[in-house]
Amino acid sequence: LCARNAESTIERAITSTLPEAGCELLLVDDHCSDKTVELAKNCAGERLRVLQAPNPGGVSVARQTYLEAVRTPYVTILDADDEWIPGRAERIIKALDSGADIYTEPIDLYDGPTNKFLRTMSAPEFLKKEKTPARLFERNYLPGDTQVGAKVATFKKAGGYDIGLFGSEGYDLLLRAVMGGAQFAYGEASGY
């Protein structure tokens, strides 16, 4: 997780990851001035490792900080105002262990204020059948980096996050990974 002043949502986000036994939880503090870090530590205890971004540079700086600090062969992102659906880590690990470089699965969208289910977003069926990276652009489909699990080596080979970008840093990294030969795998169950 990367967070900046997310005290109203951080506990829900962290709590959603706790059933994922054996997974390291890493929080990059993007210079919070509220109780985000304290609440996260209280929620996750010893399972949580906290780092601070070198400067309050936004999402791309925070995500590059954790990419450099992660100690596992795989990485996935959870925004501080989102939640995991149980079983996601197991599916990600299985797909990446089977040879995929990047794994994505459907996400369920809810309206924040009302918690009303809106819809499930998933990859188009044609992508699941083909291995041609250019087809990711058909119908303008490319998952966000919070929707994927990836091999750390794949993201590092692609050059990591461009800390000069704001708002498109995840898409940029995924595009560079695909252009470097990264292969996607697609799951069926919603995980985010």
Coordinates of N, CA, C and O in Angstrom, one line a residue:
L1 N 0.8 -1.2 0.0 CA 0.0 0.0 0.0 C 0.9 1.2 0.0 O 1.9 1.3 0.6
C2 N 0.4 2.3 -0.7 CA 1.0 3.6 -0.6 C -0.1 4.5 0.0 O -1.3 4.4 -0.4
A3 N 0.2 5.4 0.9 CA -0.8 6.2 1.5 C -0.3 7.6 1.8 O 0.8 7.7 2.2
R4 N -1.2 8.5 1.7 CA -1.0 9.9 2.1 C -2.3 10.4 2.7 O -3.3 10.5 2.0
N5 N -2.3 10.5 4.0 CA -3.5 11.0 4.7 C -4.7 10.2 4.4 O -5.7 10.8 3.9
A6 N -4.7 9.0 4.7 CA -5.8 8.0 4.4 C -6.4 7.4 5.6 O -6.8 6.3 5.6
E7 N -6.4 8.2 6.7 CA -6.9 7.6 8.0 C -8.3 7.2 7.9 O -8.7 6.3 8.7
S8 N -9.1 7.7 7.0 CA -10.5 7.3 7.0 C -10.7 5.9 6.3 O -11.8 5.3 6.5
T9 N -9.7 5.5 5.6 CA -9.9 4.2 4.8 C -8.8 3.2 5.1 O -9.0 2.0 4.7
I10 N -7.7 3.5 5.7 CA -6.6 2.6 5.8 C -6.9 1.4 6.6 O -6.4 0.3 6.2
E11 N -7.7 1.4 7.6 CA -8.0 0.2 8.4 C -8.8 -0.8 7.6 O -8.5 -2.0 7.6
R12 N -9.7 -0.3 6.8 CA -10.5 -1.2 6.0 C -9.6 -1.9 4.9 O -9.7 -3.1 4.7
A13 N -8.7 -1.1 4.3 CA -7.8 -1.6 3.3 C -6.9 -2.7 3.9 O -6.8 -3.8 3.4
I14 N -6.3 -2.4 5.0 CA -5.3 -3.3 5.7 C -6.1 -4.6 6.1 O -5.6 -5.7 5.9
T15 N -7.2 -4.4 6.8 CA -8.0 -5.5 7.3 C -8.4 -6.5 6.1 O -8.3 -7.7 6.3
S16 N -8.6 -6.0 5.0 CA -9.0 -6.8 3.8 C -7.8 -7.7 3.4 O -8.0 -8.8 2.8
T17 N -6.6 -7.4 3.7 CA -5.4 -8.2 3.3 C -5.0 -9.2 4.4 O -4.3 -10.1 4.1
L18 N -5.5 -9.0 5.6 CA -5.0 -9.9 6.7 C -5.2 -11.4 6.5 O -4.4 -12.2 6.9
P19 N -6.3 -11.8 5.9 CA -6.5 -13.2 5.7 C -5.5 -13.9 4.7 O -5.3 -15.1 4.6
E20 N -4.7 -13.0 4.0 CA -3.7 -13.5 3.0 C -2.4 -13.9 3.8 O -1.5 -13.2 3.8
A21 N -2.5 -15.1 4.4 CA -1.4 -15.6 5.3 C -0.1 -15.7 4.5 O -0.1 -16.1 3.3
G22 N 1.0 -15.4 5.1 CA 2.3 -15.6 4.5 C 2.8 -14.5 3.6 O 3.8 -14.5 3.0
C23 N 1.9 -13.5 3.4 CA 2.3 -12.4 2.5 C 2.8 -11.2 3.2 O 2.2 -10.8 4.3
E24 N 3.9 -10.6 2.8 CA 4.4 -9.4 3.4 C 3.5 -8.2 3.1 O 3.0 -8.1 2.0
L25 N 3.2 -7.4 4.1 CA 2.5 -6.2 3.9 C 3.5 -5.0 4.1 O 4.1 -4.9 5.1
L26 N 3.5 -4.2 3.1 CA 4.4 -3.1 3.0 C 3.6 -1.8 2.8 O 2.8 -1.7 1.9
L27 N 3.8 -0.8 3.7 CA 3.1 0.5 3.5 C 4.2 1.5 3.3 O 5.1 1.6 4.1
V28 N 4.0 2.3 2.2 CA 4.9 3.4 2.0 C 4.1 4.6 2.4 O 3.1 5.0 1.8
D29 N 4.6 5.3 3.4 CA 4.1 6.5 3.9 C 4.6 7.7 3.1 O 5.7 8.0 3.0
D30 N 3.6 8.3 2.4 CA 4.0 9.4 1.5 C 3.8 10.7 2.3 O 3.1 11.6 1.9
H31 N 4.5 10.7 3.5 CA 4.5 11.9 4.4 C 3.1 12.3 4.9 O 2.7 13.4 4.8
C32 N 2.5 11.3 5.5 CA 1.2 11.5 6.1 C 1.3 12.5 7.3 O 2.2 12.5 8.0
S33 N 0.3 13.4 7.4 CA 0.2 14.3 8.5 C -0.9 14.0 9.4 O -1.3 14.7 10.3
D34 N -1.6 12.8 9.2 CA -2.7 12.4 10.0 C -2.3 11.1 10.7 O -1.1 10.8 10.8
K35 N -3.3 10.3 11.1 CA -3.0 9.1 11.9 C -3.0 7.8 11.0 O -3.1 6.7 11.5
T36 N -2.7 8.0 9.7 CA -2.7 6.8 8.8 C -1.8 5.7 9.2 O -2.1 4.6 9.3
V37 N -0.5 6.1 9.5 CA 0.5 5.1 9.8 C 0.2 4.4 11.1 O 0.3 3.2 11.3
E38 N -0.2 5.2 12.1 CA -0.5 4.7 13.4 C -1.7 3.7 13.3 O -1.6 2.6 13.9
L39 N -2.7 4.0 12.6 CA -3.9 3.1 12.4 C -3.5 1.9 11.7 O -3.9 0.8 12.0
A40 N -2.6 2.0 10.7 CA -2.2 0.8 9.9 C -1.4 -0.1 10.8 O -1.6 -1.3 10.8
K41 N -0.5 0.4 11.6 CA 0.3 -0.4 12.5 C -0.6 -1.1 13.5 O -0.4 -2.3 13.8
N42 N -1.5 -0.4 14.1 CA -2.4 -1.0 15.1 C -3.3 -2.1 14.4 O -3.6 -3.1 15.1
C43 N -3.6 -2.0 13.2 CA -4.4 -3.0 12.5 C -3.6 -4.2 12.1 O -4.1 -5.3 12.3
A44 N -2.4 -4.0 11.6 CA -1.6 -5.2 11.1 C -0.6 -5.7 12.0 O 0.0 -6.8 11.8
G45 N -0.2 -4.9 13.0 CA 0.9 -5.3 13.9 C 2.2 -5.6 13.2 O 2.6 -4.9 12.4
E46 N 2.8 -6.7 13.6 CA 4.2 -7.1 13.2 C 4.2 -7.5 11.7 O 5.3 -7.5 11.1
R47 N 3.0 -7.7 11.1 CA 3.0 -8.1 9.7 C 3.3 -6.9 8.8 O 3.6 -7.1 7.6
L48 N 3.2 -5.7 9.3 CA 3.3 -4.6 8.5 C 4.7 -4.0 8.6 O 5.2 -3.7 9.7
R49 N 5.3 -3.7 7.4 CA 6.6 -3.0 7.3 C 6.3 -1.6 6.8 O 5.6 -1.5 5.7
V50 N 6.8 -0.6 7.4 CA 6.5 0.8 7.0 C 7.8 1.4 6.5 O 8.8 1.4 7.2
L51 N 7.7 2.1 5.4 CA 8.8 2.9 4.8 C 8.2 4.2 4.6 O 7.0 4.4 4.4
Q52 N 9.1 5.2 4.5 CA 8.7 6.6 4.1 C 9.2 6.9 2.7 O 10.4 6.7 2.5
A53 N 8.4 7.5 1.9 CA 8.9 7.9 0.6 C 9.9 9.0 0.8 O 9.9 9.7 1.8
P54 N 10.9 9.1 -0.1 CA 12.0 10.0 0.1 C 11.5 11.5 0.2 O 12.2 12.3 0.8
N55 N 10.5 11.8 -0.5 CA 9.9 13.1 -0.5 C 8.4 13.0 -0.8 O 8.0 12.0 -1.4
P56 N 7.6 13.9 -0.5 CA 6.2 13.8 -0.8 C 5.9 14.0 -2.3 O 5.5 15.0 -2.7
G57 N 6.3 13.0 -3.1 CA 6.2 13.1 -4.5 C 5.0 12.5 -5.2 O 5.0 12.4 -6.4
G58 N 4.1 12.0 -4.4 CA 2.9 11.4 -5.0 C 3.0 9.9 -5.3 O 4.0 9.3 -4.8
V59 N 2.1 9.4 -6.0 CA 1.9 8.0 -6.2 C 3.2 7.4 -6.9 O 3.6 6.3 -6.4
S60 N 3.7 8.0 -7.9 CA 4.8 7.4 -8.6 C 6.0 7.2 -7.7 O 6.7 6.2 -7.8
V61 N 6.3 8.2 -6.9 CA 7.5 8.2 -6.0 C 7.2 7.1 -5.0 O 8.1 6.3 -4.7
A62 N 6.0 7.1 -4.4 CA 5.7 6.1 -3.4 C 5.8 4.7 -3.9 O 6.4 3.8 -3.3
R63 N 5.2 4.4 -5.1 CA 5.2 3.1 -5.7 C 6.6 2.7 -6.1 O 7.0 1.5 -5.9
Q64 N 7.5 3.6 -6.5 CA 8.8 3.2 -6.9 C 9.6 2.9 -5.6 O 10.4 2.0 -5.6
T65 N 9.3 3.6 -4.5 CA 9.9 3.3 -3.2 C 9.7 1.9 -2.8 O 10.6 1.1 -2.4
Y66 N 8.4 1.4 -2.9 CA 8.1 0.0 -2.4 C 8.6 -1.0 -3.4 O 9.1 -2.1 -3.1
L67 N 8.6 -0.7 -4.7 CA 9.2 -1.6 -5.7 C 10.7 -1.9 -5.4 O 11.1 -3.0 -5.5
E68 N 11.4 -0.9 -5.0 CA 12.8 -1.0 -4.7 C 13.0 -1.8 -3.3 O 14.0 -2.4 -3.1
A69 N 12.0 -1.7 -2.5 CA 12.1 -2.3 -1.1 C 11.5 -3.7 -1.0 O 11.8 -4.3 0.0
V70 N 10.7 -4.1 -1.9 CA 10.0 -5.4 -1.7 C 11.0 -6.5 -1.7 O 12.0 -6.5 -2.4
R71 N 10.7 -7.5 -0.8 CA 11.6 -8.6 -0.5 C 11.1 -9.9 -1.1 O 11.7 -11.0 -0.8
T72 N 10.1 -9.9 -1.8 CA 9.5 -11.1 -2.4 C 9.6 -11.1 -3.9 O 9.9 -10.0 -4.5
P73 N 9.5 -12.2 -4.5 CA 9.6 -12.3 -6.0 C 8.4 -11.7 -6.7 O 8.5 -11.4 -7.9
Y74 N 7.3 -11.5 -6.0 CA 6.1 -11.0 -6.6 C 5.6 -9.7 -5.9 O 5.9 -9.6 -4.7
V75 N 4.9 -8.9 -6.6 CA 4.4 -7.6 -6.0 C 2.9 -7.4 -6.5 O 2.6 -7.7 -7.6
T76 N 2.1 -6.8 -5.7 CA 0.8 -6.3 -6.1 C 0.5 -5.1 -5.2 O 1.1 -4.9 -4.2
I77 N -0.4 -4.3 -5.7 CA -0.7 -3.0 -5.1 C -2.1 -3.0 -4.6 O -3.0 -3.6 -5.2
L78 N -2.3 -2.3 -3.5 CA -3.6 -2.0 -3.0 C -3.6 -0.6 -2.6 O -2.8 -0.1 -1.8
D79 N -4.6 0.2 -3.3 CA -4.7 1.6 -2.9 C -5.3 1.7 -1.5 O -6.0 0.8 -1.1
A80 N -5.0 2.7 -0.8 CA -5.3 2.9 0.6 C -6.8 3.1 0.8 O -7.3 3.0 1.9
D81 N -7.6 3.3 -0.3 CA -9.0 3.4 -0.2 C -9.8 2.3 -0.8 O -11.0 2.4 -1.1
D82 N -9.1 1.2 -1.1 CA -9.7 0.0 -1.7 C -9.6 -1.2 -0.8 O -9.0 -1.2 0.3
E83 N -10.1 -2.4 -1.3 CA -10.1 -3.6 -0.5 C -9.8 -4.8 -1.4 O -10.1 -4.8 -2.6
W84 N -9.2 -5.8 -0.8 CA -9.0 -7.1 -1.4 C -10.1 -8.0 -1.1 O -10.8 -7.9 -0.1
I85 N -10.4 -8.9 -2.1 CA -11.3 -10.0 -1.8 C -10.5 -11.2 -1.5 O -9.5 -11.5 -2.1
P86 N -10.9 -11.9 -0.4 CA -10.1 -13.1 0.1 C -9.7 -14.1 -1.1 O -10.5 -14.4 -1.9
G87 N -8.5 -14.6 -1.0 CA -8.0 -15.6 -2.0 C -7.2 -15.0 -3.1 O -6.7 -15.7 -3.9
R88 N -7.2 -13.6 -3.2 CA -6.5 -13.0 -4.3 C -5.0 -13.3 -4.3 O -4.5 -13.7 -5.4
A89 N -4.3 -13.3 -3.2 CA -2.9 -13.6 -3.2 C -2.6 -15.0 -3.7 O -1.7 -15.2 -4.5
E90 N -3.4 -16.0 -3.3 CA -3.2 -17.3 -3.7 C -3.3 -17.5 -5.3 O -2.5 -18.1 -5.9
R91 N -4.3 -16.8 -5.8 CA -4.5 -16.8 -7.3 C -3.3 -16.1 -8.0 O -2.8 -16.6 -9.0
I92 N -2.9 -15.0 -7.5 CA -1.7 -14.3 -8.1 C -0.5 -15.2 -8.1 O 0.2 -15.3 -9.1
I93 N -0.2 -15.7 -6.9 CA 1.0 -16.6 -6.8 C 0.9 -17.8 -7.7 O 1.9 -18.1 -8.4
K94 N -0.2 -18.4 -7.8 CA -0.4 -19.6 -8.7 C -0.1 -19.2 -10.2 O 0.6 -19.9 -10.9
A95 N -0.7 -18.1 -10.6 CA -0.5 -17.6 -12.0 C 0.9 -17.3 -12.3 O 1.5 -17.6 -13.3
L96 N 1.6 -16.6 -11.4 CA 2.9 -16.2 -11.6 C 3.9 -17.3 -11.5 O 4.9 -17.4 -12.3
D97 N 3.6 -18.3 -10.6 CA 4.4 -19.5 -10.5 C 4.3 -20.3 -11.8 O 5.2 -21.1 -12.1
S98 N 3.2 -20.2 -12.5 CA 2.9 -21.0 -13.7 C 3.5 -20.4 -14.9 O 3.4 -20.9 -16.0
G99 N 4.2 -19.2 -14.8 CA 4.9 -18.6 -15.9 C 4.5 -17.3 -16.4 O 5.2 -16.6 -17.2
A100 N 3.3 -16.8 -15.9 CA 2.9 -15.5 -16.3 C 3.9 -14.4 -15.7 O 4.4 -14.7 -14.6
D101 N 4.0 -13.3 -16.4 CA 4.8 -12.2 -15.8 C 3.9 -11.2 -15.0 O 4.3 -10.6 -14.1
I102 N 2.6 -11.1 -15.5 CA 1.7 -10.2 -15.0 C 0.3 -10.9 -15.0 O -0.1 -11.5 -16.0
Y103 N -0.4 -10.8 -13.9 CA -1.7 -11.5 -13.7 C -2.7 -10.4 -13.4 O -2.5 -9.6 -12.5
T104 N -3.9 -10.5 -14.0 CA -5.0 -9.6 -13.7 C -6.2 -10.4 -13.6 O -6.4 -11.4 -14.2
E105 N -7.2 -9.8 -12.8 CA -8.5 -10.5 -12.7 C -9.5 -9.4 -12.5 O -9.2 -8.2 -12.4
P106 N -10.8 -9.7 -12.6 CA -11.8 -8.7 -12.5 C -11.8 -8.0 -11.2 O -11.3 -8.5 -10.2
I107 N -12.3 -6.8 -11.3 CA -12.5 -6.0 -10.0 C -14.0 -5.6 -9.9 O -14.6 -5.4 -10.9
D108 N -14.4 -5.6 -8.7 CA -15.8 -5.1 -8.4 C -15.8 -3.7 -8.0 O -15.0 -3.3 -7.2
L109 N -16.6 -2.9 -8.7 CA -16.7 -1.5 -8.4 C -17.9 -1.2 -7.5 O -19.0 -1.6 -7.8
Y110 N -17.7 -0.4 -6.5 CA -18.8 0.0 -5.6 C -18.7 1.5 -5.5 O -17.7 2.2 -5.5
D111 N -19.9 2.1 -5.2 CA -20.0 3.5 -5.0 C -19.5 3.8 -3.5 O -20.1 3.2 -2.6
G112 N -18.5 4.6 -3.4 CA -18.0 4.9 -2.0 C -19.0 5.3 -1.0 O -19.1 4.7 0.1
P113 N -19.7 6.4 -1.2 CA -20.6 6.9 -0.2 C -21.8 5.9 0.2 O -22.1 5.8 1.3
T114 N -22.3 5.2 -0.8 CA -23.4 4.3 -0.5 C -23.1 2.9 -0.4 O -23.9 2.1 0.0
N115 N -21.8 2.5 -0.8 CA -21.4 1.1 -0.8 C -22.3 0.2 -1.8 O -22.4 -1.0 -1.6
K116 N -22.9 0.9 -2.7 CA -23.8 0.2 -3.7 C -22.9 -0.4 -4.8 O -22.0 0.2 -5.3
F117 N -23.1 -1.7 -5.0 CA -22.4 -2.4 -6.1 C -22.8 -1.8 -7.5 O -23.9 -1.6 -7.8
L118 N -21.7 -1.4 -8.3 CA -22.0 -0.8 -9.6 C -21.8 -1.8 -10.7 O -22.7 -1.9 -11.5
R119 N -20.7 -2.5 -10.8 CA -20.5 -3.5 -11.8 C -19.1 -4.1 -11.6 O -18.3 -3.7 -10.8
T120 N -18.9 -5.2 -12.3 CA -17.6 -5.9 -12.3 C -16.9 -5.6 -13.6 O -17.5 -5.6 -14.7
M121 N -15.7 -5.2 -13.5 CA -14.8 -4.9 -14.7 C -13.9 -6.1 -14.9 O -13.2 -6.5 -14.0
S122 N -13.9 -6.6 -16.1 CA -13.0 -7.7 -16.4 C -12.4 -7.6 -17.8 O -12.9 -6.8 -18.6
A123 N -11.3 -8.3 -18.0 CA -10.7 -8.2 -19.4 C -11.6 -8.8 -20.4 O -12.3 -9.8 -20.2
P124 N -11.6 -8.2 -21.6 CA -12.4 -8.8 -22.7 C -11.9 -10.2 -23.0 O -10.8 -10.6 -22.9
E125 N -12.9 -11.1 -23.4 CA -12.6 -12.5 -23.7 C -11.5 -12.7 -24.7 O -10.7 -13.6 -24.6
F126 N -11.5 -11.8 -25.7 CA -10.5 -12.1 -26.8 C -9.1 -12.0 -26.3 O -8.2 -12.7 -26.8
L127 N -8.8 -11.2 -25.2 CA -7.5 -11.1 -24.7 C -7.0 -12.4 -24.0 O -5.9 -12.7 -24.0
K128 N -8.0 -13.1 -23.4 CA -7.6 -14.3 -22.7 C -7.2 -15.5 -23.7 O -6.6 -16.4 -23.3
K129 N -7.5 -15.3 -25.0 CA -7.2 -16.3 -26.0 C -6.0 -16.0 -26.8 O -5.4 -16.9 -27.4
E130 N -5.5 -14.8 -26.7 CA -4.4 -14.4 -27.6 C -3.2 -14.0 -26.7 O -3.4 -13.5 -25.6
K131 N -2.0 -14.1 -27.3 CA -0.8 -13.7 -26.6 C -0.2 -12.4 -27.2 O 0.9 -12.0 -26.8
T132 N -0.9 -11.8 -28.1 CA -0.3 -10.6 -28.8 C -0.5 -9.4 -28.0 O -1.6 -8.9 -27.8
P133 N 0.6 -8.8 -27.5 CA 0.5 -7.6 -26.6 C -0.3 -6.5 -27.2 O -1.0 -5.7 -26.5
A134 N -0.2 -6.3 -28.5 CA -0.9 -5.2 -29.2 C -2.4 -5.2 -29.0 O -3.1 -4.2 -29.0
R135 N -2.9 -6.4 -28.8 CA -4.4 -6.5 -28.6 C -4.8 -5.9 -27.3 O -6.0 -5.6 -27.1
L136 N -3.9 -5.6 -26.4 CA -4.3 -4.9 -25.1 C -4.9 -3.5 -25.4 O -5.6 -2.9 -24.6
F137 N -4.5 -3.0 -26.6 CA -5.0 -1.6 -27.0 C -6.4 -1.7 -27.7 O -7.0 -0.7 -27.8
E138 N -6.8 -2.9 -28.1 CA -8.1 -3.0 -28.7 C -9.2 -2.7 -27.7 O -9.1 -3.2 -26.6
R139 N -10.1 -1.9 -28.1 CA -11.2 -1.5 -27.2 C -10.6 -0.8 -26.0 O -11.2 -0.7 -24.9
N140 N -9.4 -0.3 -26.2 CA -8.7 0.5 -25.1 C -8.7 -0.2 -23.8 O -8.9 0.4 -22.7
Y141 N -8.3 -1.5 -23.8 CA -8.2 -2.2 -22.5 C -6.7 -2.3 -22.1 O -5.9 -2.9 -22.8
L142 N -6.4 -1.8 -21.0 CA -5.2 -2.1 -20.3 C -5.5 -2.0 -18.8 O -6.0 -0.9 -18.4
P143 N -5.3 -3.0 -18.0 CA -5.6 -2.9 -16.6 C -4.8 -1.8 -15.9 O -3.7 -1.6 -16.3
G144 N -5.2 -1.3 -14.8 CA -4.4 -0.5 -14.0 C -3.5 -1.3 -13.1 O -3.6 -2.5 -13.0
D145 N -2.4 -0.7 -12.6 CA -1.4 -1.5 -11.8 C -2.0 -2.0 -10.5 O -1.4 -2.9 -9.9
T146 N -3.1 -1.4 -10.0 CA -3.7 -1.9 -8.8 C -4.4 -3.2 -9.1 O -4.7 -4.0 -8.2
Q147 N -4.8 -3.5 -10.3 CA -5.5 -4.7 -10.7 C -4.6 -5.9 -11.0 O -5.1 -7.0 -11.2
V148 N -3.3 -5.7 -10.9 CA -2.4 -6.8 -11.3 C -1.5 -7.3 -10.2 O -1.3 -6.5 -9.2
G149 N -1.0 -8.5 -10.3 CA 0.1 -9.0 -9.6 C 1.2 -9.2 -10.6 O 0.9 -9.5 -11.7
A150 N 2.4 -9.0 -10.2 CA 3.5 -9.1 -11.2 C 4.8 -9.6 -10.6 O 5.0 -9.5 -9.3
K151 N 5.6 -10.1 -11.4 CA 7.0 -10.5 -11.0 C 7.7 -9.2 -10.8 O 7.7 -8.3 -11.6
V152 N 8.4 -9.1 -9.6 CA 9.2 -7.9 -9.3 C 10.2 -7.7 -10.4 O 10.4 -6.6 -10.9
A153 N 10.8 -8.8 -10.9 CA 11.9 -8.7 -11.9 C 11.3 -8.1 -13.2 O 12.0 -7.4 -13.9
T154 N 10.0 -8.4 -13.5 CA 9.4 -7.9 -14.7 C 9.3 -6.4 -14.6 O 9.6 -5.6 -15.6
F155 N 8.8 -5.9 -13.5 CA 8.6 -4.4 -13.3 C 10.0 -3.7 -13.3 O 10.2 -2.6 -13.8
K156 N 11.0 -4.4 -12.7 CA 12.3 -3.7 -12.6 C 13.0 -3.7 -14.0 O 13.6 -2.8 -14.4
K157 N 12.8 -4.8 -14.8 CA 13.3 -4.9 -16.1 C 12.7 -3.8 -17.0 O 13.4 -3.2 -17.9
A158 N 11.5 -3.5 -16.7 CA 10.8 -2.4 -17.5 C 11.2 -1.0 -17.1 O 10.8 0.0 -17.6
G159 N 12.0 -0.9 -16.0 CA 12.5 0.4 -15.6 C 11.8 0.9 -14.3 O 12.1 2.0 -13.9
G160 N 10.9 0.2 -13.8 CA 10.1 0.7 -12.6 C 9.2 1.9 -13.0 O 9.0 2.2 -14.1
Y161 N 8.8 2.5 -11.9 CA 7.8 3.6 -12.1 C 8.6 4.9 -12.5 O 9.7 5.2 -12.0
D162 N 8.1 5.6 -13.4 CA 8.6 6.9 -13.9 C 8.2 7.9 -12.9 O 7.0 8.3 -12.8
I163 N 9.1 8.4 -12.0 CA 8.7 9.3 -10.9 C 8.3 10.7 -11.4 O 7.8 11.5 -10.6
G164 N 8.5 10.9 -12.7 CA 8.1 12.2 -13.2 C 6.7 12.2 -13.7 O 6.1 13.3 -14.1
L165 N 6.0 11.1 -13.7 CA 4.6 11.0 -14.1 C 3.6 11.2 -13.0 O 3.9 10.8 -11.8
F166 N 2.5 11.7 -13.3 CA 1.4 11.8 -12.3 C 0.1 11.4 -12.9 O -0.4 12.0 -13.8
G167 N -0.5 10.3 -12.4 CA -1.8 9.9 -12.9 C -1.7 8.7 -13.9 O -2.7 8.0 -14.1
S168 N -0.6 8.6 -14.6 CA -0.5 7.5 -15.6 C 0.7 6.6 -15.3 O 1.0 5.8 -16.2
E169 N 1.3 6.7 -14.1 CA 2.5 5.9 -13.8 C 2.3 4.4 -13.9 O 3.2 3.7 -14.4
G170 N 1.1 3.9 -13.5 CA 0.9 2.5 -13.6 C 0.7 2.0 -15.0 O 1.3 0.9 -15.4
Y171 N 0.0 2.7 -15.8 CA -0.2 2.3 -17.2 C 1.1 2.4 -17.9 O 1.4 1.5 -18.7
D172 N 1.9 3.4 -17.7 CA 3.2 3.6 -18.3 C 4.1 2.4 -18.0 O 4.7 1.8 -18.9
L173 N 4.1 1.9 -16.8 CA 5.0 0.8 -16.4 C 4.5 -0.5 -17.1 O 5.2 -1.3 -17.6
L174 N 3.1 -0.7 -17.1 CA 2.6 -1.9 -17.7 C 2.9 -1.9 -19.2 O 3.2 -3.0 -19.8
L175 N 2.8 -0.8 -19.8 CA 3.1 -0.7 -21.3 C 4.5 -1.0 -21.6 O 4.8 -1.8 -22.5
R176 N 5.4 -0.5 -20.8 CA 6.8 -0.8 -21.0 C 7.1 -2.3 -20.7 O 8.0 -2.9 -21.4
A177 N 6.5 -2.9 -19.7 CA 6.6 -4.3 -19.4 C 6.2 -5.1 -20.6 O 6.9 -6.1 -21.0
V178 N 5.0 -4.8 -21.2 CA 4.5 -5.5 -22.3 C 5.4 -5.4 -23.5 O 5.7 -6.3 -24.2
M179 N 5.9 -4.2 -23.7 CA 6.8 -4.0 -24.9 C 8.1 -4.7 -24.7 O 8.8 -5.0 -25.6
G180 N 8.5 -5.0 -23.4 CA 9.7 -5.8 -23.1 C 9.4 -7.3 -23.2 O 10.3 -8.1 -22.8
G181 N 8.2 -7.7 -23.5 CA 7.9 -9.1 -23.7 C 7.1 -9.8 -22.5 O 6.9 -11.0 -22.6
A182 N 6.7 -9.0 -21.6 CA 5.9 -9.6 -20.4 C 4.6 -10.2 -20.9 O 3.9 -9.7 -21.8
Q183 N 4.3 -11.4 -20.4 CA 3.1 -12.1 -20.7 C 2.0 -12.0 -19.6 O 2.3 -12.2 -18.5
F184 N 0.8 -11.7 -20.0 CA -0.3 -11.6 -19.1 C -1.0 -13.0 -18.9 O -1.1 -13.8 -19.8
A185 N -1.6 -13.2 -17.7 CA -2.5 -14.2 -17.5 C -3.8 -13.6 -16.9 O -3.7 -12.5 -16.2
Y186 N -4.9 -14.2 -17.2 CA -6.2 -13.6 -16.8 C -7.0 -14.5 -15.9 O -7.2 -15.7 -16.3
G187 N -7.4 -14.0 -14.8 CA -8.2 -14.8 -13.9 C -9.7 -14.6 -14.1 O -10.1 -13.6 -14.7
E188 N -10.5 -15.4 -13.5 CA -12.0 -15.3 -13.6 C -12.6 -14.7 -12.4 O -13.7 -14.1 -12.5
A189 N -12.1 -14.9 -11.2 CA -12.7 -14.4 -9.9 C -12.3 -13.0 -9.6 O -11.2 -12.6 -9.8
S190 N -13.2 -12.2 -9.1 CA -12.9 -10.9 -8.7 C -12.0 -10.9 -7.5 O -12.2 -11.7 -6.6
G191 N -11.0 -10.0 -7.5 CA -10.1 -10.0 -6.4 C -9.8 -8.7 -5.8 O -9.1 -8.5 -4.8
Y192 N -10.5 -7.6 -6.3 CA -10.1 -6.3 -5.9 C -11.4 -5.5 -5.9 O -12.3 -5.6 -6.7

